[in-house]
Tab-separated table of C-alpha atoms and ligand atoms in Angstrom:
chain	number	residue	atom	x	y	z
A	100	UNK	CA	17.802	-26.584	-20.518
A	101	UNK	CA	20.944	-25.483	-18.637
A	102	UNK	CA	22.040	-29.094	-18.081
A	103	UNK	CA	21.081	-30.127	-21.586
A	104	UNK	CA	23.082	-27.285	-23.069
A	105	UNK	CA	26.188	-28.360	-21.172
A	106	UNK	CA	25.717	-31.976	-22.235
A	107	UNK	CA	25.290	-31.086	-25.890
A	108	UNK	CA	28.299	-28.763	-25.783
A	109	UNK	CA	30.465	-31.583	-24.359
A	110	UNK	CA	29.234	-33.938	-27.047
A	111	UNK	CA	29.585	-31.848	-30.193
A	112	UNK	CA	31.680	-28.833	-29.136
A	113	UNK	CA	30.650	-25.561	-27.540
A	114	UNK	CA	30.982	-23.587	-30.784
A	115	UNK	CA	28.391	-25.757	-32.515
A	116	UNK	CA	25.656	-25.291	-29.905
A	117	UNK	CA	23.620	-22.087	-30.070
A	118	UNK	CA	22.332	-21.758	-26.552
A	119	UNK	CA	19.678	-19.023	-26.389
A	120	UNK	CA	17.943	-20.542	-23.432
A	121	UNK	CA	19.428	-18.661	-20.490
A	122	UNK	CA	18.940	-15.154	-19.084
A	123	UNK	CA	22.554	-14.950	-17.910
A	124	UNK	CA	23.992	-11.473	-18.722
A	125	UNK	CA	26.833	-11.671	-21.224
A	126	UNK	CA	28.459	-8.275	-20.675
A	127	UNK	CA	30.969	-7.509	-17.943
A	128	UNK	CA	30.027	-4.914	-15.264
A	129	UNK	CA	30.918	-1.287	-16.141
A	130	UNK	CA	34.621	-0.306	-15.758
A	131	UNK	CA	33.722	1.892	-12.783
A	132	UNK	CA	32.696	-1.270	-10.884
A	133	UNK	CA	36.180	-2.776	-11.335
A	134	UNK	CA	37.744	0.556	-10.362
A	135	UNK	CA	35.723	0.748	-7.122
A	136	UNK	CA	36.428	-2.941	-6.377
A	137	UNK	CA	40.139	-2.417	-6.835
A	138	UNK	CA	39.973	0.552	-4.488
A	139	UNK	CA	38.327	-1.529	-1.797
A	140	UNK	CA	40.959	-4.242	-2.124
A	141	UNK	CA	43.859	-1.795	-2.042
A	142	UNK	CA	42.406	0.237	0.821
A	143	UNK	CA	40.477	-2.276	2.937
A	144	UNK	CA	37.998	-0.531	5.215
A	145	UNK	CA	37.787	-1.808	8.745
A	146	UNK	CA	34.624	-3.836	9.468
A	147	UNK	CA	33.711	-4.146	5.810
A	148	UNK	CA	32.862	-7.827	6.078
A	149	UNK	CA	30.896	-7.834	9.307
A	150	UNK	CA	27.164	-8.247	9.983
A	151	UNK	CA	25.105	-5.081	9.598
A	152	UNK	CA	21.486	-4.010	10.115
A	153	UNK	CA	19.244	-6.525	8.319
A	154	UNK	CA	17.815	-3.824	6.039
A	155	UNK	CA	21.318	-2.962	4.786
A	156	UNK	CA	23.911	-0.231	5.061
A	157	UNK	CA	22.473	3.226	5.695
A	158	UNK	CA	24.728	4.805	2.994
A	159	UNK	CA	23.610	2.272	0.377
A	160	UNK	CA	19.921	2.712	1.167
A	161	UNK	CA	20.405	6.462	1.043
A	162	UNK	CA	22.056	6.207	-2.400
A	163	UNK	CA	19.221	3.991	-3.694
A	164	UNK	CA	16.608	6.353	-2.253
A	165	UNK	CA	18.301	9.338	-3.887
A	166	UNK	CA	18.370	7.630	-7.261
A	167	UNK	CA	14.689	6.688	-6.972
A	168	UNK	CA	13.817	10.257	-6.009
A	169	UNK	CA	15.605	11.466	-9.154
A	170	UNK	CA	13.894	8.877	-11.356
A	171	UNK	CA	10.343	9.151	-9.983
A	172	UNK	CA	10.023	12.678	-8.530
A	173	UNK	CA	8.685	11.117	-5.300
A	174	UNK	CA	10.674	11.742	-2.110
A	175	UNK	CA	12.273	8.445	-1.000
A	176	UNK	CA	14.377	8.087	2.130
A	177	UNK	CA	16.540	5.231	3.333
A	178	UNK	CA	13.582	4.165	5.569
A	179	UNK	CA	11.718	3.106	2.403
A	180	UNK	CA	14.475	0.759	1.204
A	181	UNK	CA	15.614	-2.760	2.139
A	182	UNK	CA	18.696	-4.191	0.441
A	183	UNK	CA	18.254	-7.792	-0.721
A	184	UNK	CA	19.915	-10.815	-2.309
A	185	UNK	CA	18.814	-9.946	-5.822
A	186	UNK	CA	15.267	-9.490	-7.109
A	187	UNK	CA	14.568	-13.117	-6.209
A	188	UNK	CA	15.429	-12.401	-2.547
A	189	UNK	CA	13.365	-9.196	-2.763
A	190	UNK	CA	10.254	-11.028	-4.025
A	191	UNK	CA	10.585	-13.691	-1.353
A	192	UNK	CA	10.751	-11.210	1.528
A	193	UNK	CA	7.803	-9.246	0.091
A	194	UNK	CA	5.700	-12.378	-0.236
A	195	UNK	CA	6.674	-13.602	3.228
A	196	UNK	CA	5.771	-10.189	4.699
A	197	UNK	CA	2.414	-9.707	2.955
A	198	UNK	CA	0.914	-13.181	2.441
A	199	UNK	CA	-0.983	-15.368	4.825
A	200	UNK	CA	-1.134	-19.064	3.976
A	201	UNK	CA	-3.841	-19.631	1.348
A	202	UNK	CA	-3.569	-16.104	-0.046
A	203	UNK	CA	-3.333	-15.616	-3.791
A	204	UNK	CA	-1.045	-13.673	-6.112
A	205	UNK	CA	-2.179	-12.584	-9.574
A	206	UNK	CA	0.559	-12.941	-12.225
A	207	UNK	CA	0.310	-11.858	-15.861
A	208	UNK	CA	1.104	-14.320	-18.624
A	209	UNK	CA	3.647	-14.606	-20.031
A	210	UNK	CA	5.272	-14.769	-16.577
A	211	UNK	CA	8.594	-15.580	-14.918
A	212	UNK	CA	7.968	-19.113	-13.784
A	213	UNK	CA	9.781	-18.701	-10.454
A	214	UNK	CA	6.808	-16.714	-9.116
A	215	UNK	CA	4.963	-19.966	-8.614
A	216	UNK	CA	7.757	-21.412	-6.484
A	217	UNK	CA	8.206	-18.195	-4.525
A	218	UNK	CA	4.456	-18.130	-3.720
A	219	UNK	CA	4.615	-21.784	-2.716
A	220	UNK	CA	7.554	-21.035	-0.376
A	221	UNK	CA	5.167	-18.970	1.762
A	222	UNK	CA	1.956	-20.996	1.478
A	223	UNK	CA	0.562	-18.819	-1.321
A	224	UNK	CA	-0.769	-19.587	-4.753
A	225	UNK	CA	-0.394	-17.868	-8.118
A	226	UNK	CA	-3.388	-17.237	-10.360
A	227	UNK	CA	-2.783	-16.295	-14.000
A	228	UNK	CA	-4.291	-13.427	-16.007
A	229	UNK	CA	-4.055	-14.056	-19.756
A	230	UNK	CA	-2.626	-11.612	-22.345
A	231	UNK	CA	-3.752	-10.240	-25.671
A	232	UNK	CA	-1.876	-10.545	-28.969
A	233	UNK	CA	0.464	-7.698	-27.920
A	234	UNK	CA	1.307	-9.436	-24.612
A	235	UNK	CA	-0.692	-6.886	-22.633
A	236	UNK	CA	-2.617	-8.244	-19.643
A	237	UNK	CA	-6.369	-8.625	-20.242
A	238	UNK	CA	-7.216	-6.257	-17.400
A	239	UNK	CA	-10.944	-6.407	-18.276
A	240	UNK	CA	-10.819	-9.962	-16.900
A	241	UNK	CA	-8.987	-9.062	-13.671
A	242	UNK	CA	-12.238	-8.900	-11.709
A	243	UNK	CA	-12.991	-12.532	-12.579
A	244	UNK	CA	-9.839	-13.873	-10.918
A	245	UNK	CA	-9.455	-11.487	-7.956
A	246	UNK	CA	-11.283	-12.629	-4.817
A	247	UNK	CA	-11.200	-12.280	-1.029
A	248	UNK	CA	-7.864	-14.175	-0.922
A	249	UNK	CA	-6.028	-11.953	-3.379
A	250	UNK	CA	-3.168	-10.117	-1.670
A	251	UNK	CA	-0.895	-9.103	-4.493
A	252	UNK	CA	-0.480	-8.595	-8.235
A	253	UNK	CA	2.994	-8.992	-9.686
A	254	UNK	CA	3.852	-6.850	-12.679
A	255	UNK	CA	7.040	-7.478	-14.647
A	256	UNK	CA	8.026	-4.816	-17.154
A	257	UNK	CA	10.235	-4.909	-19.195
A	258	UNK	CA	8.900	-8.419	-19.371
A	259	UNK	CA	10.686	-11.733	-19.246
A	260	UNK	CA	9.954	-13.464	-21.652
A	261	UNK	CA	8.177	-11.118	-24.107
A	262	UNK	CA	10.419	-8.026	-23.836
A	263	UNK	CA	7.379	-5.729	-23.868
A	264	UNK	CA	7.262	-2.618	-21.676
A	265	UNK	CA	3.792	-1.971	-20.339
A	266	UNK	CA	2.630	1.552	-21.307
A	267	UNK	CA	1.440	3.998	-18.706
A	268	UNK	CA	-2.184	3.498	-19.787
A	269	UNK	CA	-2.056	-0.187	-18.808
A	270	UNK	CA	-0.455	0.544	-15.442
A	271	UNK	CA	-2.969	3.327	-14.747
A	272	UNK	CA	-5.906	1.038	-15.531
A	273	UNK	CA	-4.348	-1.625	-13.321
A	274	UNK	CA	-4.065	0.848	-10.415
A	275	UNK	CA	-7.659	1.996	-10.805
A	276	UNK	CA	-8.963	-1.596	-11.019
A	277	UNK	CA	-7.039	-2.650	-7.918
A	278	UNK	CA	-8.362	0.327	-5.898
A	279	UNK	CA	-11.909	-0.675	-6.880
A	280	UNK	CA	-11.263	-4.320	-5.955
A	281	UNK	CA	-9.791	-3.287	-2.611
A	282	UNK	CA	-13.075	-1.503	-1.827
A	283	UNK	CA	-15.082	-4.499	-2.979
A	284	UNK	CA	-13.195	-6.977	-0.767
A	285	UNK	CA	-12.306	-4.595	2.084
A	286	UNK	CA	-8.643	-5.448	2.078
A	287	UNK	CA	-5.295	-4.191	0.766
A	288	UNK	CA	-4.125	-5.599	-2.557
A	289	UNK	CA	-0.529	-4.677	-3.343
A	290	UNK	CA	0.927	-4.092	-6.798
A	291	UNK	CA	4.478	-5.465	-6.748
A	292	UNK	CA	6.620	-4.372	-9.649
A	293	UNK	CA	9.377	-6.875	-10.414
A	294	UNK	CA	11.732	-4.785	-12.473
A	295	UNK	CA	15.291	-6.121	-12.778
A	296	UNK	CA	15.250	-4.995	-16.447
A	297	UNK	CA	14.082	-1.406	-15.704
A	298	UNK	CA	17.207	0.162	-17.163
A	299	UNK	CA	17.442	-2.143	-20.173
A	300	UNK	CA	15.024	-0.343	-22.487
A	301	UNK	CA	15.380	0.806	-26.084
A	302	UNK	CA	14.249	3.344	-28.658
A	303	UNK	CA	14.245	6.257	-26.226
A	304	UNK	CA	11.052	5.087	-24.493
A	305	UNK	CA	10.872	6.176	-20.870
A	306	UNK	CA	10.212	3.795	-18.024
A	307	UNK	CA	6.791	4.041	-16.398
A	308	UNK	CA	7.205	3.735	-12.666
A	309	UNK	CA	4.444	1.900	-10.768
A	310	UNK	CA	4.327	4.278	-7.744
A	311	UNK	CA	1.999	6.849	-9.255
A	312	UNK	CA	-0.717	4.211	-9.926
A	313	UNK	CA	-1.518	3.427	-6.272
A	314	UNK	CA	-0.037	3.885	-2.782
A	315	UNK	CA	-0.044	0.115	-2.229
A	316	UNK	CA	2.934	-0.303	-4.554
A	317	UNK	CA	6.270	-1.966	-3.923
A	318	UNK	CA	9.290	-2.416	-6.210
A	319	UNK	CA	11.510	-5.494	-6.255
A	320	UNK	CA	14.639	-5.139	-8.353
A	321	UNK	CA	18.331	-5.891	-8.574
A	322	UNK	CA	21.561	-5.047	-10.315
A	323	UNK	CA	21.805	-8.549	-11.830
A	324	UNK	CA	21.090	-7.305	-15.284
A	325	UNK	CA	21.693	-3.514	-15.436
A	326	UNK	CA	25.182	-3.837	-13.915
A	327	UNK	CA	25.829	-7.434	-15.004
A	328	UNK	CA	26.106	-8.620	-11.387
A	329	UNK	CA	23.715	-11.605	-11.424
A	330	UNK	CA	26.117	-13.860	-9.496
A	331	UNK	CA	26.735	-11.276	-6.785
A	332	UNK	CA	23.142	-11.280	-5.509
A	333	UNK	CA	22.489	-7.621	-4.910
A	334	UNK	CA	19.078	-5.947	-5.176
A	335	UNK	CA	16.544	-4.044	-3.157
A	336	UNK	CA	12.910	-3.483	-2.222
A	337	UNK	CA	11.443	0.043	-2.348
A	338	UNK	CA	8.121	0.693	-0.657
A	339	UNK	CA	5.977	3.586	-1.921
A	340	UNK	CA	6.792	6.516	0.457
A	341	UNK	CA	3.105	7.452	0.425
A	342	UNK	CA	1.979	4.087	1.770
A	343	UNK	CA	0.307	4.606	5.109
A	344	UNK	CA	1.615	1.315	6.573
A	345	UNK	CA	5.110	1.552	5.168
A	346	UNK	CA	6.916	1.383	8.538
A	347	UNK	CA	5.175	-1.865	9.385
A	348	UNK	CA	5.905	-3.248	5.894
A	349	UNK	CA	9.577	-2.272	6.136
A	350	UNK	CA	9.764	-3.947	9.573
A	351	UNK	CA	8.280	-7.102	8.040
A	352	UNK	CA	10.688	-7.036	5.122
A	353	UNK	CA	13.681	-6.509	7.399
A	354	UNK	CA	12.593	-9.345	9.682
A	355	UNK	CA	11.976	-11.627	6.666
A	356	UNK	CA	15.441	-10.869	5.284
A	357	UNK	CA	16.796	-12.211	8.562
A	358	UNK	CA	14.607	-15.234	9.187
A	359	UNK	CA	14.670	-16.493	5.613
A	360	UNK	CA	18.416	-16.783	6.144
A	361	UNK	CA	19.508	-13.998	3.801
A	362	UNK	CA	20.368	-11.975	6.944
A	363	UNK	CA	21.536	-9.041	4.829
A	364	UNK	CA	22.514	-8.412	1.222
A	365	UNK	CA	26.250	-8.969	0.505
A	366	UNK	CA	28.276	-6.282	2.244
A	367	UNK	CA	30.924	-5.689	-0.392
A	368	UNK	CA	28.335	-5.280	-3.140
A	369	UNK	CA	26.388	-2.842	-0.980
A	370	UNK	CA	29.491	-0.701	-0.614
A	371	UNK	CA	30.207	-0.810	-4.359
A	372	UNK	CA	26.778	0.070	-5.676
A	373	UNK	CA	26.588	3.276	-3.623
A	374	UNK	CA	28.465	4.955	-6.480
A	375	UNK	CA	26.968	2.930	-9.336
A	376	UNK	CA	23.321	3.991	-9.143
A	377	UNK	CA	23.475	5.852	-12.432
A	378	UNK	CA	25.737	3.339	-14.247
A	379	UNK	CA	24.664	0.489	-16.523
A	380	UNK	CA	26.240	-1.980	-18.886
A	381	UNK	CA	26.173	-0.725	-22.467
A	382	UNK	CA	22.483	-1.000	-23.297
A	383	UNK	CA	23.231	-0.282	-26.975
A	384	UNK	CA	25.019	-3.645	-27.234
A	385	UNK	CA	21.767	-5.383	-26.295
A	386	UNK	CA	19.804	-3.170	-28.687
A	387	UNK	CA	22.091	-4.172	-31.591
A	388	UNK	CA	21.519	-7.873	-30.790
A	389	UNK	CA	17.774	-7.263	-30.636
A	390	UNK	CA	17.818	-5.506	-34.003
A	391	UNK	CA	19.924	-8.204	-35.667
A	392	UNK	CA	17.800	-11.059	-34.375
A	393	UNK	CA	14.425	-9.406	-34.947
A	394	UNK	CA	15.305	-8.401	-38.543
A	395	UNK	CA	16.582	-11.874	-39.388
A	396	UNK	CA	13.659	-13.757	-37.806
A	397	UNK	CA	11.006	-11.557	-39.383
A	398	UNK	CA	12.792	-11.849	-42.774
A	399	UNK	CA	12.537	-15.646	-42.480
A	400	UNK	CA	8.826	-15.247	-41.762
A	401	UNK	CA	8.551	-15.570	-37.946
A	402	UNK	CA	5.835	-13.563	-36.268
A	403	UNK	CA	7.528	-11.715	-33.456
A	404	UNK	CA	6.729	-8.535	-31.555
A	405	UNK	CA	9.783	-6.227	-31.462
A	406	UNK	CA	10.858	-6.114	-27.804
A	407	UNK	CA	11.220	-2.695	-26.188
A	408	UNK	CA	13.325	-3.914	-23.296
A	409	UNK	CA	15.094	-6.734	-21.415
A	410	UNK	CA	17.036	-9.205	-23.617
A	411	UNK	CA	14.367	-11.694	-24.626
A	412	UNK	CA	12.253	-12.225	-27.698
A	413	UNK	CA	9.057	-14.301	-27.761
A	414	UNK	CA	8.211	-15.386	-31.311
A	415	UNK	CA	5.057	-17.249	-32.186
A	416	UNK	CA	5.728	-20.921	-32.790
A	417	UNK	CA	4.985	-21.666	-36.474
A	418	UNK	CA	3.223	-24.855	-35.241
A	419	UNK	CA	0.720	-24.976	-32.370
A	420	UNK	CA	2.862	-27.299	-30.271
A	421	UNK	CA	5.644	-25.045	-28.938
A	422	UNK	CA	7.396	-27.938	-27.154
A	423	UNK	CA	7.605	-29.911	-30.425
A	424	UNK	CA	8.934	-26.862	-32.240
A	425	UNK	CA	11.591	-26.247	-29.582
A	426	UNK	CA	12.646	-29.905	-29.895
A	427	UNK	CA	12.982	-29.501	-33.667
A	428	UNK	CA	15.199	-26.443	-33.100
A	429	UNK	CA	17.248	-28.423	-30.624
A	430	UNK	CA	17.992	-30.967	-33.357
A	431	UNK	CA	19.638	-28.079	-35.227
A	432	UNK	CA	21.575	-27.309	-31.995
A	433	UNK	CA	19.528	-24.176	-31.319
A	434	UNK	CA	18.382	-24.091	-27.706
A	435	UNK	CA	15.356	-21.992	-26.721
A	436	UNK	CA	12.550	-22.378	-24.156
A	437	UNK	CA	8.915	-23.322	-24.878
A	438	UNK	CA	6.306	-20.652	-24.155
A	439	UNK	CA	4.324	-23.169	-22.113
A	440	UNK	CA	6.857	-22.711	-19.321
A	441	UNK	CA	5.826	-19.061	-19.142
A	442	UNK	CA	2.102	-19.709	-19.254
A	443	UNK	CA	1.896	-18.886	-22.989
A	444	UNK	CA	1.805	-22.036	-25.121
A	445	UNK	CA	2.241	-21.418	-28.862
A	446	UNK	CA	5.333	-19.219	-28.386
A	447	UNK	CA	8.975	-19.760	-27.502
A	448	UNK	CA	11.556	-17.610	-25.723
A	449	UNK	CA	14.893	-16.598	-27.142
A	450	UNK	CA	17.497	-14.987	-24.848
A	451	UNK	CA	19.670	-12.807	-26.973
A	452	UNK	CA	22.171	-12.009	-24.234
A	453	UNK	CA	24.681	-14.219	-26.087
A	454	UNK	CA	27.995	-13.744	-27.868
A	455	UNK	CA	28.224	-12.711	-31.514
A	456	UNK	CA	29.119	-16.197	-32.739
A	457	UNK	CA	25.944	-17.666	-31.185
A	458	UNK	CA	23.763	-14.796	-32.370
A	459	UNK	CA	24.941	-14.950	-35.987
A	460	UNK	CA	25.122	-18.714	-36.374
A	461	UNK	CA	21.769	-19.595	-34.810
A	462	UNK	CA	19.889	-18.021	-37.720
A	463	UNK	CA	20.503	-20.909	-40.067
A	464	UNK	CA	18.802	-23.352	-37.658
A	465	UNK	CA	15.833	-21.003	-37.215
A	466	UNK	CA	15.481	-20.796	-40.989
A	467	UNK	CA	15.735	-24.549	-41.689
A	468	UNK	CA	13.142	-25.511	-39.062
A	469	UNK	CA	10.779	-22.728	-40.226
A	470	UNK	CA	11.017	-23.850	-43.848
A	471	UNK	CA	10.184	-27.451	-42.811
A	472	UNK	CA	6.716	-26.131	-41.950
A	473	UNK	CA	5.960	-24.045	-45.020
B	627	PLP	C1	11.478	-11.313	-14.284
B	627	PLP	C2	12.568	-11.693	-13.325
B	627	PLP	N1	12.386	-11.477	-12.039
B	627	PLP	C3	13.301	-11.759	-11.130
B	627	PLP	C4	14.504	-12.357	-11.528
B	627	PLP	C5	15.511	-12.697	-10.492
B	627	PLP	O1	16.575	-11.815	-10.591
B	627	PLP	P1	17.803	-11.816	-9.569
B	627	PLP	O2	18.954	-12.465	-10.276
B	627	PLP	O3	18.090	-10.391	-9.321
B	627	PLP	O4	17.375	-12.528	-8.329
B	627	PLP	C6	14.738	-12.628	-12.868
B	627	PLP	C7	15.962	-13.277	-13.307
B	627	PLP	O5	16.166	-13.698	-14.431
B	627	PLP	C8	13.727	-12.289	-13.820
B	627	PLP	O6	13.886	-12.508	-15.111
């Protein structure tokens, strides 16, 4: 999609292509980020660019721990945190640490497709749990797919691609089910919460942290989206402070950071985010885009669940074949991604982290293709 978008833009002009296919944050990092960056450039600290402990700078891990303590009410310390190269790096070190070759990871459809590649990197395999009409995982079917090889369940809320935020009731049921399945199979099964969109939520809903559901819980996240720093590769892993094996897990994560070649998360970014833990890009800008798009699409007649977070929307394809529908939209220069790529055929994903011109002018294409099928 990325390549195709570039090709089409070169052919017919960038302003005539409405590329809603990418999850690349549109907004610049908060002004405080620039201020802190300028300060580092004007007052260079000695040793700023050197190697450091593989888990990251102590001050950064302390700042992250303090923020998590404030958000969750649990007591985190720097010993529970490993700084990573984004959420992608975080997930890879978690999988490397916990999985043995042949182990399985349960993912909930619709899912972030990279999970399959990350599992494969470490000899693991993803198994998919289907969703209901509200994009909630069918937890009553969890027992059918968990077995003696299951090591991990990945939860992604706010969800890419659906934009739903899982309610506490879903997470609680998940925790209870996993505890039962651990007893049944006599082994630990970890709930890994992949939450790079945690701070991008709307309508005053509060975020439900995973930690209270089970002690075998680990968070993988980043500042790619909440601070608009996707290209800077900065994120972290937080292990539940109540986990009885947390020291061993943190050792594994730290070692994995090193031997997977990440070594440590970027030093400059680690210094900067110390004072940015309570900052975000302007979430209201994303909310306005969500409202505009959702209102226009539903007015046309699309069936689409109003997202509560992230910057994606996942409408139902008006025809069964989502790939065909996406190709029809492409002919109107509207680029989106088929739901099949997220394990949910019959839907398509729109990224609304785009400029105003794209957001406003894509509507006509959505309308024309919809009306072709009515
Ligand atoms: C659900 C999900 N997880 C993980 C990532 C990876 O994020 P990062 O850029 O922090 O590696 C993304 C990026 O789009 C994502 O959507």
